[in-house]
Structures are given as C-alpha cells and as structure tokens.
Amino acid sequence: MRVKKRSKHRKAVKFYSTCFGFREPYKVLIDGTFVHHLNTQRLLPADEALRDLLSASRTPALFTSKCIVAELRRLGKSHAESFDAAQLLATAKCEHDKVVSAVNCVLSLIGDRNPEHFFVATQDADLREKLREIPGVPVIYGLKNSLFIEQPSVQQRKFAQLDEEKRLNMDISEYKKLMKAASEGKTTASENGSDGEQHERPISSLVKNALGVADKSKFKRNRAKGPNPLSCKKKKPRPQPSAIQNQGATVDGEAKRKRVRKRKRSQKDNKQAERTS
C-alpha cells in the first residue's frame, strides 16, 4: 500500500513539473489549518515530512503570510503553539493593507495561473475545492498521521491538454507572417524567371522555404536484389580428380614416366648382404 501511495504522489508531482514547470526546490504555501494539523499529529520537522511526500532531493521552502499568522493569533490559546510555529516560516508578500481571511489571502497569492509555482497545503475543504478549478495548483492535505497530494483534477488536465495543443498549432499572426513571406518568395521567383516565363511554385513549398524546412524524401520501396541466401541450397563442391587419375593422365598422347627412386642402403644392410653372399 505504501508503494502505491508513493507512486501516485510521484506521478502527481511529475504532472505539475512537466505541464506547469515546477522545479526544485519546491515552494509550499501553508495555511493555519495545516500548521495546526502538523503540530497535533507531531509530523515534525515539517520540511522533512514534505520532502518525503514530494520525493524531492532538496528540502522544500515553506511559506506563510501575515494574514495567516494574524488569523492564528485571533484563535487564542488553543492555537498558540501553531502560532509560534507559523512565525518561524518564511513570509510570502501579499498586497493587503488590512488583514483579510486566510482563504482570500491564499487565493490572492495564487492568482489565476499560480505564477510562483506554490504547492498549497491546507485542511480547509472549501479552499481545496476552489483551488481545483485553478490550473497548475497542486494541493497537499493531511489525514491522521499521513500526508497526501491530491491527484490533478479534470479541469487541470483539460487545461494542460489545451495548452499543449496551442503550442503545437500555429497562431493566426504566425500564419499571416508565413503567407506574407510566401507571397514575397512567389514574386521574387517570377522576377527571376528565364525567357520571360513565370515559374510559379505552390504556396506550400514557399511556406516550407520560409520556415527552412527541407522537403521530405519520397518513400522508396525496397526491392529484392537477389535470392535469399538462407533459402538457397548450398553449392556442392565439384569432384576433384584423384591421385590415380592424375598418374594416368597423358601429355600429348604419351604416358608420363614414373620417377624411380633408389633406396640408399645403410652399412648394416651392406654387411648382411656380404654375409649372405
């Protein structure tokens, strides 16, 4: 079960890093409810717990705001420990002259596109529901003594898909520029024509030249150059003439003379021959 949970969290972090450009060290915006949850469940130190959750190689930076700290102060003695812990975190600059609620402060810091790439850690269900509708906002929450990352919502996945399609497709302004470049190339080609003939090229080729794209080579079918050597039988070696046939071979109709070799006798053989004689 632990392995499945860790793999889900890694997939969620990878989704936000590839589609929305999140990079290490990650930045986590923590509200008062999440600080109180960390203290009650003793998930300390918080930076190490969040680093394990995000499977990060570097410790994430933890942020809060002056509005969140002020809200914890108003809650009294029951949240005194959480108030002291929140004061130790880095403070994100919010443009509020007067103190507002923590929910409104978090939404103002996130904005429409989350330009600061914050992970938002909160236990507020209403805030989590609002953050699901904003693209590029990963939400962290706690359940008893465990931390979780919400999987990307349907709205966030659709936004990432549309953004990718927009990057792949051509804008109207880019299309107009290409058409203008194509028309200019067409006029120059007509002016440079030989013998007064106007050689007009299609717009597609002019657009390709304006982009600097080379024409694709036509598909060439691979034709068989010869029989498959694996399907052919091996050639049998031709029978070579034997030594007897070589001896019987004639040159100009006459038989070759055999070379007679004389055997040299040793001294012992000569002595035995003398004794026998």
PDB file of C-alpha atoms in Angstrom:
ATOM      1  CA  MET A   1       0.000   0.000   0.000  1.00  0.00           C
ATOM      2  CA  ARG A   2       2.856   2.389   0.812  1.00  0.00           C
ATOM      3  CA  VAL A   3       4.449   1.746  -2.569  1.00  0.00           C
ATOM      4  CA  LYS A   4       1.187   2.517  -4.410  1.00  0.00           C
ATOM      5  CA  LYS A   5       0.706   5.747  -2.462  1.00  0.00           C
ATOM      6  CA  ARG A   6       4.285   6.876  -3.151  1.00  0.00           C
ATOM      7  CA  SER A   7       3.938   6.120  -6.874  1.00  0.00           C
ATOM      8  CA  LYS A   8       0.713   8.162  -7.064  1.00  0.00           C
ATOM      9  CA  HIS A   9       2.423  11.101  -5.398  1.00  0.00           C
ATOM     10  CA  ARG A  10       5.372  10.887  -7.798  1.00  0.00           C
ATOM     11  CA  LYS A  11       3.020  10.849 -10.793  1.00  0.00           C
ATOM     12  CA  ALA A  12       1.208  13.936  -9.498  1.00  0.00           C
ATOM     13  CA  VAL A  13       4.486  15.829  -8.960  1.00  0.00           C
ATOM     14  CA  LYS A  14       5.719  14.778 -12.408  1.00  0.00           C
ATOM     15  CA  PHE A  15       2.473  16.025 -13.986  1.00  0.00           C
ATOM     16  CA  TYR A  16       2.898  19.501 -12.496  1.00  0.00           C
ATOM     17  CA  SER A  17       6.617  19.627 -13.282  1.00  0.00           C
ATOM     18  CA  THR A  18       6.168  18.679 -16.957  1.00  0.00           C
ATOM     19  CA  CYS A  19       2.947  20.588 -17.698  1.00  0.00           C
ATOM     20  CA  PHE A  20       3.350  23.667 -15.494  1.00  0.00           C
ATOM     21  CA  GLY A  21       7.106  23.985 -14.969  1.00  0.00           C
ATOM     22  CA  PHE A  22       7.507  23.183 -11.251  1.00  0.00           C
ATOM     23  CA  ARG A  23      11.191  22.872 -10.324  1.00  0.00           C
ATOM     24  CA  GLU A  24      13.176  22.095  -7.197  1.00  0.00           C
ATOM     25  CA  PRO A  25      13.465  23.407  -4.586  1.00  0.00           C
ATOM     26  CA  TYR A  26       9.671  23.311  -4.373  1.00  0.00           C
ATOM     27  CA  LYS A  27       7.767  26.072  -2.578  1.00  0.00           C
ATOM     28  CA  VAL A  28       4.903  25.124  -0.242  1.00  0.00           C
ATOM     29  CA  LEU A  29       2.364  27.704   0.935  1.00  0.00           C
ATOM     30  CA  ILE A  30       0.969  26.561   4.308  1.00  0.00           C
ATOM     31  CA  ASP A  31      -2.154  27.942   5.944  1.00  0.00           C
ATOM     32  CA  GLY A  32      -3.050  27.896   9.672  1.00  0.00           C
ATOM     33  CA  THR A  33      -5.155  24.708   9.496  1.00  0.00           C
ATOM     34  CA  PHE A  34      -2.251  22.713   8.075  1.00  0.00           C
ATOM     35  CA  VAL A  35       0.207  24.103  10.634  1.00  0.00           C
ATOM     36  CA  HIS A  36      -2.175  23.079  13.413  1.00  0.00           C
ATOM     37  CA  HIS A  37      -2.521  19.593  11.883  1.00  0.00           C
ATOM     38  CA  LEU A  38       1.258  19.145  11.762  1.00  0.00           C
ATOM     39  CA  ASN A  39       1.569  20.100  15.430  1.00  0.00           C
ATOM     40  CA  THR A  40      -1.279  17.914  16.677  1.00  0.00           C
ATOM     41  CA  GLN A  41      -0.094  14.860  14.712  1.00  0.00           C
ATOM     42  CA  ARG A  42       3.580  15.527  15.514  1.00  0.00           C
ATOM     43  CA  LEU A  43       4.658  15.434  11.871  1.00  0.00           C
ATOM     44  CA  LEU A  44       7.862  17.283  12.673  1.00  0.00           C
ATOM     45  CA  PRO A  45      10.115  18.582  11.310  1.00  0.00           C
ATOM     46  CA  ALA A  46       7.645  19.707   8.655  1.00  0.00           C
ATOM     47  CA  ASP A  47      10.191  20.334   5.902  1.00  0.00           C
ATOM     48  CA  GLU A  48      11.484  16.743   6.051  1.00  0.00           C
ATOM     49  CA  ALA A  49       7.944  15.325   6.061  1.00  0.00           C
ATOM     50  CA  LEU A  50       7.073  17.367   2.964  1.00  0.00           C
ATOM     51  CA  ARG A  51      10.343  16.437   1.258  1.00  0.00           C
ATOM     52  CA  ASP A  52       9.495  12.754   1.658  1.00  0.00           C
ATOM     53  CA  LEU A  53       5.997  13.414   0.367  1.00  0.00           C
ATOM     54  CA  LEU A  54       7.256  15.170  -2.760  1.00  0.00           C
ATOM     55  CA  SER A  55      10.142  12.683  -3.264  1.00  0.00           C
ATOM     56  CA  ALA A  56      12.430  15.694  -3.619  1.00  0.00           C
ATOM     57  CA  SER A  57      16.209  15.670  -3.424  1.00  0.00           C
ATOM     58  CA  ARG A  58      16.250  19.133  -1.821  1.00  0.00           C
ATOM     59  CA  THR A  59      14.303  20.398   1.178  1.00  0.00           C
ATOM     60  CA  PRO A  60      11.274  22.457   0.049  1.00  0.00           C
ATOM     61  CA  ALA A  61      10.861  26.063   1.154  1.00  0.00           C
ATOM     62  CA  LEU A  62       7.860  26.626   3.477  1.00  0.00           C
ATOM     63  CA  PHE A  63       5.913  29.885   3.230  1.00  0.00           C
ATOM     64  CA  THR A  64       3.037  31.551   5.053  1.00  0.00           C
ATOM     65  CA  SER A  65       1.613  35.090   5.014  1.00  0.00           C
ATOM     66  CA  LYS A  66       0.928  37.847   7.539  1.00  0.00           C
ATOM     67  CA  CYS A  67      -2.837  37.306   7.148  1.00  0.00           C
ATOM     68  CA  ILE A  68      -2.482  33.599   8.026  1.00  0.00           C
ATOM     69  CA  VAL A  69      -0.366  34.396  11.089  1.00  0.00           C
ATOM     70  CA  ALA A  70      -2.873  37.043  12.205  1.00  0.00           C
ATOM     71  CA  GLU A  71      -5.713  34.541  11.907  1.00  0.00           C
ATOM     72  CA  LEU A  72      -3.835  32.052  14.114  1.00  0.00           C
ATOM     73  CA  ARG A  73      -3.266  34.784  16.687  1.00  0.00           C
ATOM     74  CA  ARG A  74      -7.004  35.514  16.851  1.00  0.00           C
ATOM     75  CA  LEU A  75      -7.798  31.850  17.577  1.00  0.00           C
ATOM     76  CA  GLY A  76      -6.297  32.189  21.069  1.00  0.00           C
ATOM     77  CA  LYS A  77      -4.536  29.755  23.377  1.00  0.00           C
ATOM     78  CA  SER A  78      -5.768  26.614  21.593  1.00  0.00           C
ATOM     79  CA  HIS A  79      -3.594  27.554  18.595  1.00  0.00           C
ATOM     80  CA  ALA A  80      -0.746  29.230  20.479  1.00  0.00           C
ATOM     81  CA  GLU A  81       1.753  26.511  19.553  1.00  0.00           C
ATOM     82  CA  SER A  82       0.697  26.694  15.900  1.00  0.00           C
ATOM     83  CA  PHE A  83       1.059  30.473  16.004  1.00  0.00           C
ATOM     84  CA  ASP A  84       4.645  30.163  17.282  1.00  0.00           C
ATOM     85  CA  ALA A  85       5.463  27.589  14.595  1.00  0.00           C
ATOM     86  CA  ALA A  86       3.959  29.753  11.816  1.00  0.00           C
ATOM     87  CA  GLN A  87       6.128  32.691  12.820  1.00  0.00           C
ATOM     88  CA  LEU A  88       9.247  30.625  12.066  1.00  0.00           C
ATOM     89  CA  LEU A  89       8.238  30.143   8.405  1.00  0.00           C
ATOM     90  CA  ALA A  90       9.163  32.435   5.537  1.00  0.00           C
ATOM     91  CA  THR A  91       6.569  35.108   4.750  1.00  0.00           C
ATOM     92  CA  ALA A  92       5.140  35.446   1.257  1.00  0.00           C
ATOM     93  CA  LYS A  93       4.347  39.060   0.330  1.00  0.00           C
ATOM     94  CA  CYS A  94       0.610  39.669  -0.049  1.00  0.00           C
ATOM     95  CA  GLU A  95      -0.732  43.025  -1.225  1.00  0.00           C
ATOM     96  CA  HIS A  96      -3.187  43.578   1.619  1.00  0.00           C
ATOM     97  CA  ASP A  97      -3.130  46.810   3.581  1.00  0.00           C
ATOM     98  CA  LYS A  98      -5.672  45.375   6.002  1.00  0.00           C
ATOM     99  CA  VAL A  99      -5.664  41.805   7.258  1.00  0.00           C
ATOM    100  CA  VAL A 100      -8.052  39.523   5.335  1.00  0.00           C
ATOM    101  CA  SER A 101      -9.086  35.925   5.878  1.00  0.00           C
ATOM    102  CA  ALA A 102      -6.574  33.155   5.195  1.00  0.00           C
ATOM    103  CA  VAL A 103      -8.689  31.788   2.321  1.00  0.00           C
ATOM    104  CA  ASN A 104      -8.784  35.126   0.486  1.00  0.00           C
ATOM    105  CA  CYS A 105      -5.081  35.670   1.144  1.00  0.00           C
ATOM    106  CA  VAL A 106      -4.139  32.276  -0.312  1.00  0.00           C
ATOM    107  CA  LEU A 107      -6.341  32.843  -3.391  1.00  0.00           C
ATOM    108  CA  SER A 108      -4.775  36.266  -3.980  1.00  0.00           C
ATOM    109  CA  LEU A 109      -1.252  34.807  -3.752  1.00  0.00           C
ATOM    110  CA  ILE A 110      -2.144  32.008  -6.186  1.00  0.00           C
ATOM    111  CA  GLY A 111      -3.946  34.244  -8.681  1.00  0.00           C
ATOM    112  CA  ASP A 112      -5.247  32.849 -11.964  1.00  0.00           C
ATOM    113  CA  ARG A 113      -2.194  30.819 -13.022  1.00  0.00           C
ATOM    114  CA  ASN A 114      -0.069  30.339  -9.871  1.00  0.00           C
ATOM    115  CA  PRO A 115       2.986  32.214 -11.245  1.00  0.00           C
ATOM    116  CA  GLU A 116       5.110  31.441  -8.158  1.00  0.00           C
ATOM    117  CA  HIS A 117       4.502  27.668  -8.535  1.00  0.00           C
ATOM    118  CA  PHE A 118       3.270  27.118  -4.980  1.00  0.00           C
ATOM    119  CA  PHE A 119       2.178  23.795  -3.532  1.00  0.00           C
ATOM    120  CA  VAL A 120      -0.757  24.760  -1.283  1.00  0.00           C
ATOM    121  CA  ALA A 121      -1.026  22.789   1.986  1.00  0.00           C
ATOM    122  CA  THR A 122      -4.391  23.180   3.697  1.00  0.00           C
ATOM    123  CA  GLN A 123      -7.025  21.269   5.639  1.00  0.00           C
ATOM    124  CA  ASP A 124      -9.856  23.592   4.550  1.00  0.00           C
ATOM    125  CA  ALA A 125     -12.228  21.614   2.306  1.00  0.00           C
ATOM    126  CA  ASP A 126     -13.800  24.745   0.754  1.00  0.00           C
ATOM    127  CA  LEU A 127     -10.394  26.167  -0.132  1.00  0.00           C
ATOM    128  CA  ARG A 128      -9.313  22.871  -1.668  1.00  0.00           C
ATOM    129  CA  GLU A 129     -12.442  22.828  -3.831  1.00  0.00           C
ATOM    130  CA  LYS A 130     -11.719  26.346  -5.121  1.00  0.00           C
ATOM    131  CA  LEU A 131      -8.088  25.505  -5.846  1.00  0.00           C
ATOM    132  CA  ARG A 132      -9.091  22.528  -8.021  1.00  0.00           C
ATOM    133  CA  GLU A 133     -10.590  24.947 -10.554  1.00  0.00           C
ATOM    134  CA  ILE A 134      -7.341  26.931 -10.886  1.00  0.00           C
ATOM    135  CA  PRO A 135      -4.832  25.375 -13.315  1.00  0.00           C
ATOM    136  CA  GLY A 136      -1.411  24.468 -12.000  1.00  0.00           C
ATOM    137  CA  VAL A 137      -2.160  24.378  -8.264  1.00  0.00           C
ATOM    138  CA  PRO A 138      -1.204  21.116  -6.511  1.00  0.00           C
ATOM    139  CA  VAL A 139      -2.946  20.673  -3.160  1.00  0.00           C
ATOM    140  CA  ILE A 140      -1.483  18.909  -0.104  1.00  0.00           C
ATOM    141  CA  TYR A 141      -3.613  17.773   2.829  1.00  0.00           C
ATOM    142  CA  GLY A 142      -3.255  15.568   5.878  1.00  0.00           C
ATOM    143  CA  LEU A 143      -5.221  12.579   7.053  1.00  0.00           C
ATOM    144  CA  LYS A 144      -4.405  11.497  10.625  1.00  0.00           C
ATOM    145  CA  ASN A 145      -0.645  10.957  10.680  1.00  0.00           C
ATOM    146  CA  SER A 146      -0.200  10.797   6.876  1.00  0.00           C
ATOM    147  CA  LEU A 147       0.175  13.422   4.158  1.00  0.00           C
ATOM    148  CA  PHE A 148      -1.321  13.225   0.665  1.00  0.00           C
ATOM    149  CA  ILE A 149      -1.184  15.077  -2.651  1.00  0.00           C
ATOM    150  CA  GLU A 150      -4.460  15.468  -4.488  1.00  0.00           C
ATOM    151  CA  GLN A 151      -4.452  13.999  -7.977  1.00  0.00           C
ATOM    152  CA  PRO A 152      -4.847  16.586 -10.785  1.00  0.00           C
ATOM    153  CA  SER A 153      -8.489  17.487 -11.328  1.00  0.00           C
ATOM    154  CA  VAL A 154     -10.374  17.203 -14.619  1.00  0.00           C
ATOM    155  CA  GLN A 155     -10.144  20.963 -15.196  1.00  0.00           C
ATOM    156  CA  GLN A 156      -6.384  20.955 -14.711  1.00  0.00           C
ATOM    157  CA  ARG A 157      -5.877  18.026 -17.096  1.00  0.00           C
ATOM    158  CA  LYS A 158      -8.036  19.699 -19.756  1.00  0.00           C
ATOM    159  CA  PHE A 159      -6.131  22.962 -19.375  1.00  0.00           C
ATOM    160  CA  ALA A 160      -2.787  21.153 -19.758  1.00  0.00           C
ATOM    161  CA  GLN A 161      -4.049  19.363 -22.885  1.00  0.00           C
ATOM    162  CA  LEU A 162      -5.346  22.591 -24.469  1.00  0.00           C
ATOM    163  CA  ASP A 163      -2.106  24.379 -23.633  1.00  0.00           C
ATOM    164  CA  GLU A 164      -0.085  21.660 -25.325  1.00  0.00           C
ATOM    165  CA  GLU A 165      -2.286  21.756 -28.437  1.00  0.00           C
ATOM    166  CA  LYS A 166      -1.935  25.534 -28.561  1.00  0.00           C
ATOM    167  CA  ARG A 167       1.836  25.278 -28.503  1.00  0.00           C
ATOM    168  CA  LEU A 168       1.818  22.699 -31.286  1.00  0.00           C
ATOM    169  CA  ASN A 169      -0.604  24.546 -33.574  1.00  0.00           C
ATOM    170  CA  MET A 170       0.071  27.790 -35.431  1.00  0.00           C
ATOM    171  CA  ASP A 171      -1.352  31.137 -34.320  1.00  0.00           C
ATOM    172  CA  ILE A 172      -3.161  33.487 -36.715  1.00  0.00           C
ATOM    173  CA  SER A 173      -0.361  36.057 -36.526  1.00  0.00           C
ATOM    174  CA  GLU A 174       2.256  33.416 -37.357  1.00  0.00           C
ATOM    175  CA  TYR A 175       0.118  32.162 -40.246  1.00  0.00           C
ATOM    176  CA  LYS A 176      -0.147  35.692 -41.676  1.00  0.00           C
ATOM    177  CA  LYS A 177       3.626  36.143 -41.448  1.00  0.00           C
ATOM    178  CA  LEU A 178       4.205  32.885 -43.302  1.00  0.00           C
ATOM    179  CA  MET A 179       1.708  33.811 -46.003  1.00  0.00           C
ATOM    180  CA  LYS A 180       3.415  37.176 -46.419  1.00  0.00           C
ATOM    181  CA  ALA A 181       6.815  35.506 -46.704  1.00  0.00           C
ATOM    182  CA  ALA A 182       5.353  33.027 -49.188  1.00  0.00           C
ATOM    183  CA  SER A 183       3.905  35.783 -51.362  1.00  0.00           C
ATOM    184  CA  GLU A 184       7.225  37.641 -51.343  1.00  0.00           C
ATOM    185  CA  GLY A 185       9.022  34.490 -52.384  1.00  0.00           C
ATOM    186  CA  LYS A 186       6.494  33.999 -55.170  1.00  0.00           C
ATOM    187  CA  THR A 187       7.108  37.474 -56.590  1.00  0.00           C
ATOM    188  CA  THR A 188      10.894  37.100 -56.491  1.00  0.00           C
ATOM    189  CA  ALA A 189      10.636  33.780 -58.280  1.00  0.00           C
ATOM    190  CA  SER A 190       8.536  35.349 -61.046  1.00  0.00           C
ATOM    191  CA  GLU A 191      11.027  38.212 -61.466  1.00  0.00           C
ATOM    192  CA  ASN A 192      13.969  35.840 -61.739  1.00  0.00           C
ATOM    193  CA  GLY A 193      12.257  33.648 -64.374  1.00  0.00           C
ATOM    194  CA  SER A 194      14.261  32.887 -67.527  1.00  0.00           C
ATOM    195  CA  ASP A 195      12.997  33.895 -71.050  1.00  0.00           C
ATOM    196  CA  GLY A 196      10.145  35.886 -69.545  1.00  0.00           C
ATOM    197  CA  GLU A 197       8.391  32.794 -68.252  1.00  0.00           C
ATOM    198  CA  GLN A 198       6.864  33.000 -64.787  1.00  0.00           C
ATOM    199  CA  HIS A 199       7.695  29.907 -62.788  1.00  0.00           C
ATOM    200  CA  GLU A 200       5.159  29.793 -60.001  1.00  0.00           C
ATOM    201  CA  ARG A 201       5.611  27.488 -57.069  1.00  0.00           C
ATOM    202  CA  PRO A 202       2.786  26.291 -54.838  1.00  0.00           C
ATOM    203  CA  ILE A 203       2.255  28.122 -51.532  1.00  0.00           C
ATOM    204  CA  SER A 204       3.071  25.028 -49.517  1.00  0.00           C
ATOM    205  CA  SER A 205       6.602  24.881 -50.927  1.00  0.00           C
ATOM    206  CA  LEU A 206       7.075  28.604 -50.315  1.00  0.00           C
ATOM    207  CA  VAL A 207       5.949  28.225 -46.722  1.00  0.00           C
ATOM    208  CA  LYS A 208       8.390  25.375 -46.263  1.00  0.00           C
ATOM    209  CA  ASN A 209      11.199  27.506 -47.649  1.00  0.00           C
ATOM    210  CA  ALA A 210      10.224  30.369 -45.352  1.00  0.00           C
ATOM    211  CA  LEU A 211      10.394  28.034 -42.402  1.00  0.00           C
ATOM    212  CA  GLY A 212      13.614  26.480 -43.607  1.00  0.00           C
ATOM    213  CA  VAL A 213      12.115  23.003 -43.722  1.00  0.00           C
ATOM    214  CA  ALA A 214      13.635  20.605 -46.192  1.00  0.00           C
ATOM    215  CA  ASP A 215      11.392  18.521 -48.418  1.00  0.00           C
ATOM    216  CA  LYS A 216      10.894  15.026 -47.268  1.00  0.00           C
ATOM    217  CA  SER A 217      12.344  12.354 -49.495  1.00  0.00           C
ATOM    218  CA  LYS A 218       9.800  10.206 -51.240  1.00  0.00           C
ATOM    219  CA  PHE A 219       9.221   6.765 -49.945  1.00  0.00           C
ATOM    220  CA  LYS A 220      11.308   4.215 -51.779  1.00  0.00           C
ATOM    221  CA  ARG A 221      10.232   0.652 -51.813  1.00  0.00           C
ATOM    222  CA  ASN A 222      12.987  -1.819 -51.078  1.00  0.00           C
ATOM    223  CA  ARG A 223      13.184  -4.203 -53.990  1.00  0.00           C
ATOM    224  CA  ALA A 224      14.711  -7.642 -53.816  1.00  0.00           C
ATOM    225  CA  LYS A 225      18.254  -7.530 -55.141  1.00  0.00           C
ATOM    226  CA  GLY A 226      18.662 -11.273 -55.354  1.00  0.00           C
ATOM    227  CA  PRO A 227      17.521 -14.575 -53.933  1.00  0.00           C
ATOM    228  CA  ASN A 228      17.549 -15.022 -50.217  1.00  0.00           C
ATOM    229  CA  PRO A 229      20.811 -16.817 -49.374  1.00  0.00           C
ATOM    230  CA  LEU A 230      19.162 -18.607 -46.443  1.00  0.00           C
ATOM    231  CA  SER A 231      16.512 -20.178 -48.678  1.00  0.00           C
ATOM    232  CA  CYS A 232      19.009 -21.432 -51.282  1.00  0.00           C
ATOM    233  CA  LYS A 233      20.780 -24.762 -51.169  1.00  0.00           C
ATOM    234  CA  LYS A 234      24.481 -24.780 -50.661  1.00  0.00           C
ATOM    235  CA  LYS A 235      26.601 -25.392 -53.734  1.00  0.00           C
ATOM    236  CA  LYS A 236      28.087 -28.845 -53.877  1.00  0.00           C
ATOM    237  CA  PRO A 237      31.846 -28.883 -54.419  1.00  0.00           C
ATOM    238  CA  ARG A 238      32.939 -30.280 -57.773  1.00  0.00           C
ATOM    239  CA  PRO A 239      34.705 -33.670 -57.583  1.00  0.00           C
ATOM    240  CA  GLN A 240      38.420 -33.191 -57.992  1.00  0.00           C
ATOM    241  CA  PRO A 241      40.457 -35.737 -59.961  1.00  0.00           C
ATOM    242  CA  SER A 242      42.040 -38.344 -57.707  1.00  0.00           C
ATOM    243  CA  ALA A 243      45.734 -39.131 -57.473  1.00  0.00           C
ATOM    244  CA  ILE A 244      45.298 -42.312 -59.570  1.00  0.00           C
ATOM    245  CA  GLN A 245      43.674 -40.327 -62.378  1.00  0.00           C
ATOM    246  CA  ASN A 246      46.489 -37.801 -62.194  1.00  0.00           C
ATOM    247  CA  GLN A 247      49.019 -40.625 -62.621  1.00  0.00           C
ATOM    248  CA  GLY A 248      47.141 -41.927 -65.652  1.00  0.00           C
ATOM    249  CA  ALA A 249      46.922 -38.561 -67.311  1.00  0.00           C
ATOM    250  CA  THR A 250      48.773 -38.232 -70.594  1.00  0.00           C
ATOM    251  CA  VAL A 251      50.580 -35.337 -72.101  1.00  0.00           C
ATOM    252  CA  ASP A 252      50.395 -35.194 -75.939  1.00  0.00           C
ATOM    253  CA  GLY A 253      49.224 -38.797 -76.053  1.00  0.00           C
ATOM    254  CA  GLU A 254      52.197 -40.195 -74.218  1.00  0.00           C
ATOM    255  CA  ALA A 255      52.161 -41.591 -70.693  1.00  0.00           C
ATOM    256  CA  LYS A 256      54.177 -39.777 -68.107  1.00  0.00           C
ATOM    257  CA  ARG A 257      57.278 -41.565 -66.944  1.00  0.00           C
ATOM    258  CA  LYS A 258      57.337 -42.513 -63.344  1.00  0.00           C
ATOM    259  CA  ARG A 259      60.276 -41.348 -61.365  1.00  0.00           C
ATOM    260  CA  VAL A 260      62.214 -44.277 -59.977  1.00  0.00           C
ATOM    261  CA  ARG A 261      63.787 -43.581 -56.650  1.00  0.00           C
ATOM    262  CA  LYS A 262      66.738 -45.658 -55.486  1.00  0.00           C
ATOM    263  CA  ARG A 263      66.855 -46.596 -51.879  1.00  0.00           C
ATOM    264  CA  LYS A 264      70.099 -45.900 -50.154  1.00  0.00           C
ATOM    265  CA  ARG A 265      71.256 -48.795 -48.066  1.00  0.00           C
ATOM    266  CA  SER A 266      72.903 -48.337 -44.804  1.00  0.00           C
ATOM    267  CA  GLN A 267      76.161 -50.004 -43.707  1.00  0.00           C
ATOM    268  CA  LYS A 268      74.284 -52.700 -41.764  1.00  0.00           C
ATOM    269  CA  ASP A 269      72.378 -53.727 -44.877  1.00  0.00           C
ATOM    270  CA  ASN A 270      75.651 -53.961 -46.867  1.00  0.00           C
ATOM    271  CA  LYS A 271      77.237 -56.186 -44.201  1.00  0.00           C
ATOM    272  CA  GLN A 272      74.223 -58.535 -44.141  1.00  0.00           C
ATOM    273  CA  ALA A 273      74.305 -58.757 -47.906  1.00  0.00           C
ATOM    274  CA  GLU A 274      78.038 -59.715 -47.852  1.00  0.00           C
ATOM    275  CA  ARG A 275      77.400 -62.421 -45.220  1.00  0.00           C
ATOM    276  CA  THR A 276      74.612 -63.976 -47.201  1.00  0.00           C
ATOM    277  CA  SER A 277      76.748 -63.970 -50.305  1.00  0.00           C
TER     278      SER A 277
END
